[in-house]
Structure formats: C-alpha cells, structure tokens
Short mmCIF file of C-alpha atoms in Angstrom, two decimals:
data_model
loop_
_atom_site.label_atom_id
_atom_site.label_comp_id
_atom_site.label_asym_id
_atom_site.label_seq_id
_atom_site.Cartn_x
_atom_site.Cartn_y
_atom_site.Cartn_z
CA UNK O 234 11.42 23.45 -0.98
CA UNK O 235 11.63 22.58 2.69
CA UNK O 236 9.10 20.96 5.04
CA UNK O 237 8.13 24.45 6.18
CA UNK O 238 7.11 25.43 2.65
CA UNK O 239 5.62 22.11 1.58
CA UNK O 240 2.13 23.52 2.12
CA UNK O 241 2.99 27.17 1.58
CA UNK O 242 -0.18 29.17 0.93
CA UNK O 243 1.55 30.76 -2.07
CA UNK O 244 1.57 27.42 -3.84
CA UNK O 245 -1.17 26.93 -6.40
CA UNK O 246 -3.49 24.21 -5.02
CA UNK O 247 -4.53 23.39 -8.58
CA UNK O 248 -0.94 22.65 -9.59
CA UNK O 249 -0.48 19.01 -10.58
CA UNK O 250 2.77 18.59 -8.64
CA UNK O 251 1.28 20.11 -5.47
CA UNK O 252 -1.75 17.82 -5.63
CA UNK O 253 0.32 14.67 -6.16
CA UNK O 254 2.73 15.63 -3.37
CA UNK O 255 -0.20 16.30 -1.02
CA UNK O 256 -1.68 12.86 -1.75
CA UNK O 257 1.67 11.16 -1.30
CA UNK O 258 2.41 12.93 1.97
CA UNK O 259 -1.11 12.22 3.25
CA UNK O 260 -0.66 8.50 2.58
CA UNK O 261 2.76 8.35 4.26
CA UNK O 262 1.55 10.17 7.37
CA UNK O 263 -1.74 8.28 7.69
CA UNK O 264 -0.37 4.77 7.10
CA UNK O 265 2.59 5.38 9.41
CA UNK O 266 0.08 6.31 12.10
CA UNK O 267 -1.89 3.11 11.47
CA UNK O 268 1.33 1.11 11.93
CA UNK O 269 1.58 2.36 15.52
CA UNK O 270 -1.32 0.04 16.33
CA UNK O 271 -3.19 2.52 18.52
CA UNK O 272 -6.50 1.70 16.81
CA UNK O 273 -6.30 -1.91 15.59
CA UNK O 274 -10.08 -2.09 15.27
CA UNK O 275 -10.06 0.27 12.29
CA UNK O 276 -6.75 -0.78 10.72
CA UNK O 277 -8.03 -2.80 7.76
CA UNK O 278 -10.82 -0.40 6.67
CA UNK O 279 -8.46 2.56 7.10
CA UNK O 280 -5.69 0.92 5.08
CA UNK O 281 -8.20 0.06 2.37
CA UNK O 282 -9.23 3.70 2.18
CA UNK O 283 -5.68 5.07 2.17
CA UNK O 284 -4.40 2.67 -0.51
CA UNK O 285 -7.46 3.46 -2.65
CA UNK O 286 -6.78 7.19 -2.41
CA UNK O 287 -3.09 6.70 -3.20
CA UNK O 288 -3.97 4.76 -6.34
CA UNK O 289 -5.97 7.78 -7.51
CA UNK O 290 -2.71 9.74 -7.47
CA UNK O 291 -1.04 6.84 -9.25
CA UNK O 292 -3.74 6.81 -11.90
CA UNK O 293 -3.19 10.50 -12.53
CA UNK O 294 0.56 9.95 -12.82
CA UNK O 295 -0.02 7.04 -15.18
CA UNK O 296 -2.39 9.00 -17.41
CA UNK O 297 -0.02 11.99 -17.50
CA UNK O 298 2.41 12.36 -20.39
CA UNK O 299 5.90 11.04 -19.75
CA UNK O 300 7.69 13.27 -17.27
CA UNK O 301 11.27 14.04 -18.32
CA UNK O 302 13.75 14.84 -15.51
CA UNK O 303 15.84 17.98 -15.70
CA UNK O 304 19.12 16.14 -15.22
CA UNK O 305 20.47 13.08 -17.00
CA UNK O 306 21.46 11.48 -13.71
CA UNK O 307 19.39 11.45 -10.55
CA UNK O 308 20.58 13.77 -7.81
CA UNK O 309 21.39 12.04 -4.55
CA UNK O 310 18.24 12.23 -2.44
CA UNK O 311 20.16 11.63 0.79
CA UNK O 312 20.02 8.69 3.20
CA UNK O 313 16.87 6.59 3.28
CA UNK O 314 14.92 6.58 6.57
CA UNK O 315 16.01 3.68 8.77
CA UNK O 316 12.59 2.81 10.17
CA UNK O 317 11.29 0.77 7.22
CA UNK O 318 12.00 -2.61 8.80
CA UNK O 319 10.30 -1.46 11.99
CA UNK O 320 7.26 -0.36 9.99
CA UNK O 321 7.21 -3.71 8.19
CA UNK O 322 7.26 -5.59 11.49
CA UNK O 323 4.52 -3.42 12.97
CA UNK O 324 2.28 -3.99 9.96
CA UNK O 325 2.95 -7.74 10.18
CA UNK O 326 1.92 -7.84 13.85
CA UNK O 327 -1.11 -5.68 13.19
CA UNK O 328 -2.36 -7.82 10.30
CA UNK O 329 -1.49 -11.24 11.72
CA UNK O 330 -2.78 -13.87 10.93
CA UNK O 331 -4.10 -12.47 7.63
CA UNK O 332 -0.91 -10.84 6.36
CA UNK O 333 -0.14 -13.43 3.67
CA UNK O 334 -2.12 -13.55 0.42
CA UNK O 335 -1.66 -14.86 -3.14
CA UNK O 336 -1.20 -12.68 -6.20
CA UNK O 337 -0.55 -13.07 -9.92
CA UNK O 338 2.38 -10.77 -10.69
CA UNK O 339 1.42 -9.97 -14.29
CA UNK O 340 -2.09 -10.83 -15.54
CA UNK O 341 -0.89 -10.61 -19.15
CA UNK O 342 1.63 -13.43 -18.81
CA UNK O 343 -0.10 -16.63 -20.00
CA UNK O 344 -0.69 -19.27 -17.33
CA UNK O 345 0.95 -17.18 -14.63
CA UNK O 346 1.29 -18.96 -11.30
CA UNK O 347 0.18 -17.10 -8.16
CA UNK O 348 2.88 -16.20 -5.66
CA UNK O 349 2.68 -15.63 -1.93
CA UNK O 350 2.88 -11.97 -0.83
CA UNK O 351 2.55 -10.05 2.41
CA UNK O 352 0.54 -6.88 2.90
CA UNK O 353 3.13 -5.74 5.45
CA UNK O 354 5.91 -6.02 2.86
CA UNK O 355 3.76 -4.21 0.30
CA UNK O 356 3.04 -1.25 2.56
CA UNK O 357 6.68 -0.88 3.62
CA UNK O 358 7.85 -1.03 -0.02
CA UNK O 359 5.27 1.54 -1.12
CA UNK O 360 6.28 3.95 1.63
CA UNK O 361 9.96 3.53 0.68
CA UNK O 362 9.25 4.49 -2.95
CA UNK O 363 7.06 7.44 -2.02
CA UNK O 364 9.54 8.80 0.52
CA UNK O 365 12.31 8.74 -2.07
CA UNK O 366 10.29 11.00 -4.35
CA UNK O 367 9.25 13.19 -1.43
CA UNK O 368 12.91 13.80 -0.57
CA UNK O 369 13.40 15.29 -4.04
CA UNK O 370 10.20 17.32 -3.77
CA UNK O 371 11.13 18.83 -0.43
CA UNK O 372 14.55 19.73 -1.80
CA UNK O 373 12.87 21.72 -4.58
CA UNK O 374 13.53 19.14 -7.32
CA UNK O 375 9.87 18.96 -8.31
CA UNK O 376 10.34 17.50 -11.79
CA UNK O 377 12.71 14.86 -10.40
CA UNK O 378 10.10 13.94 -7.77
CA UNK O 379 7.32 13.64 -10.33
CA UNK O 380 9.54 11.59 -12.62
CA UNK O 381 10.40 9.21 -9.79
CA UNK O 382 6.81 8.83 -8.64
CA UNK O 383 5.64 8.18 -12.20
CA UNK O 384 8.47 5.76 -13.00
CA UNK O 385 8.13 3.81 -9.75
CA UNK O 386 4.33 3.78 -10.14
CA UNK O 387 4.74 1.72 -13.29
CA UNK O 388 7.70 -0.34 -12.09
CA UNK O 389 6.95 -1.02 -8.41
CA UNK O 390 4.59 0.84 -6.10
CA UNK O 391 1.67 0.90 -8.53
CA UNK O 392 1.43 -2.89 -9.02
CA UNK O 393 2.25 -3.40 -5.34
CA UNK O 394 -0.48 -1.03 -4.16
CA UNK O 395 -2.98 -2.58 -6.58
CA UNK O 396 -2.24 -6.05 -5.23
CA UNK O 397 -2.44 -4.86 -1.61
CA UNK O 398 -5.76 -3.14 -2.34
CA UNK O 399 -7.26 -6.36 -3.70
CA UNK O 400 -6.00 -8.27 -0.66
CA UNK O 401 -7.40 -5.73 1.81
CA UNK O 402 -10.75 -5.59 0.01
CA UNK O 403 -10.93 -9.38 -0.10
CA UNK O 404 -9.99 -9.69 3.56
CA UNK O 405 -12.67 -7.21 4.60
CA UNK O 406 -15.22 -9.02 2.42
CA UNK O 407 -14.29 -12.37 4.01
CA UNK O 408 -14.79 -10.88 7.47
CA UNK O 409 -18.03 -9.05 6.74
CA UNK O 410 -19.63 -12.06 5.01
CA UNK O 411 -18.17 -14.64 7.42
CA UNK O 412 -16.54 -16.51 4.54
CA UNK O 413 -13.68 -18.80 5.66
CA UNK O 414 -10.12 -18.24 4.54
CA UNK O 415 -8.22 -21.27 3.22
CA UNK O 416 -5.65 -20.83 5.99
CA UNK O 417 -6.03 -18.92 9.21
CA UNK O 418 -2.53 -17.47 8.88
CA UNK O 419 -3.18 -16.21 5.36
CA UNK O 420 -3.46 -17.67 1.89
CA UNK O 421 -0.49 -19.78 0.86
CA UNK O 422 -0.06 -21.02 -2.72
CA UNK O 423 1.75 -24.12 -1.44
CA UNK O 424 -1.25 -25.22 0.58
CA UNK O 425 -4.12 -27.28 -0.84
CA UNK O 426 -7.52 -25.75 -0.11
CA UNK O 427 -9.59 -27.43 2.58
CA UNK O 428 -12.25 -29.65 0.98
CA UNK O 429 -14.20 -30.72 4.05
CA UNK O 430 -17.19 -28.39 4.41
CA UNK O 431 -17.32 -28.84 8.17
CA UNK O 432 -13.69 -27.77 8.44
CA UNK O 433 -14.42 -24.73 6.28
CA UNK O 434 -17.32 -23.74 8.51
CA UNK O 435 -15.15 -24.17 11.60
CA UNK O 436 -12.40 -22.09 9.96
CA UNK O 437 -14.95 -19.37 9.31
CA UNK O 438 -16.00 -19.27 12.95
CA UNK O 439 -12.41 -19.20 14.17
CA UNK O 440 -11.56 -16.49 11.65
CA UNK O 441 -14.41 -14.34 12.92
CA UNK O 442 -13.11 -14.73 16.48
CA UNK O 443 -9.38 -14.37 15.82
CA UNK O 444 -9.40 -11.79 13.02
CA UNK O 445 -12.67 -9.87 12.97
CA UNK O 446 -13.17 -9.50 16.72
CA UNK O 447 -9.67 -8.22 17.62
CA UNK O 448 -9.76 -5.83 14.66
CA UNK O 449 -13.16 -4.53 15.72
CA UNK O 450 -14.86 -5.43 12.44
CA UNK O 451 -18.39 -6.74 12.85
CA UNK O 452 -19.43 -9.51 10.45
CA UNK O 453 -22.77 -9.47 8.65
CA UNK O 454 -25.64 -10.56 10.89
CA UNK O 455 -27.45 -13.71 9.79
#
C-alpha cells in the first residue's frame, strides 16, 4: 500500500485498520504543521485537541484483542525520518518557557517520585513511534502496523501521550484561570515551590504576559 492508495476510495472506511491509520496520519500531519510555528497563538489548544484525538485511537487499540503479527520477526521498515531532532527543537521553542512539567511514570508503583519531562520530547517520541507503524502500513503490512501501534501504545506512546495531554490541559487551565506556575520556565521536581503569596501573584502576572499573550490565549476576565 503506497501513499497514493492510503486513502483509496475502494478501502472500507469502516475497517478498523483504515480508521486507526487515518487517525495516526491525521495526528502526524497536524502536529508537524503546528511545529512550524506559523500560528503560535493556537499552538497549545490545537496540540491539546490533537493529542486527545490520538488517544481515542490508542484507546481503541488498547481495547482490541491482542494483534498477532504475520511474521515472527519484524520486517525492516526502512530508515527513520531524520527530522525528529528538528521537530523536537521547534516544539521546545514554541512551548518555551512552559515546556517542562512533572509526571509520575507509573501511578501503580507505591510512593512513586515525580520526574521532570518535556512536552517537546513527548511529541517527538510519539511521532517517531507512529511513523514507524505508518511505514509498515504504507508498505502493505497492515497487521504488522497494527501490532506495532498496539504494542507501542502500551509500552511507550500511550503513556507518553497521556502525560503530555495532562500537561497541556493543566497549562491551558493555568493560563485561562491566571493561576501561577511554580517556575516560569516550567515545573521542576528539584525546585521547592514558592511560598510567598506576593511572589506567586507576581509570577501569575508575568506568566500571563510571557506565556498567555505570545500564545494568543486570553485569560479569564476578573
């Protein structure tokens, strides 16, 4: 299956594989466009929407019975695209200074300590996983693609997308409600939260100017 036939009208739109591939391709195309930075004012809301929609595909893959690949060993999917680092850097610039956030890796591990993560890293890693499966899909190895997307949903891109979604939703909530972030350059688990209320209020005002205004997001009116 080539790019030319990816959306062939002869394909059954109700087919599970076609629907998952459509959602994956839509995410890759849309988020790669966001990374160009042409519309920074809508970046965070748009990323929130795209990650949410991708996780719907992930939920369907997770609820599906285990997909068994046709071959014992994975067929070589070809060289990986070489623009991932560039995408990562573009996302980092676009989301600065709110790129860093804290996340608990596994909520079922007792007394788990939060770790510092970056939304830019998350998005680049997700795209890498999805592209790998798409390479199989476009080559006609549909079962291999579905197996990869399902496997990597559980092992990598699913948890990563879930964490990024929480960070994006929280960031948008902070901006819309004018709630200060602990650090203007993102949450850092090595940093003690600011206790002085006046400093928190000042941080909130600066955040609204340096994050909300450039991104074109209007905070809630008082």
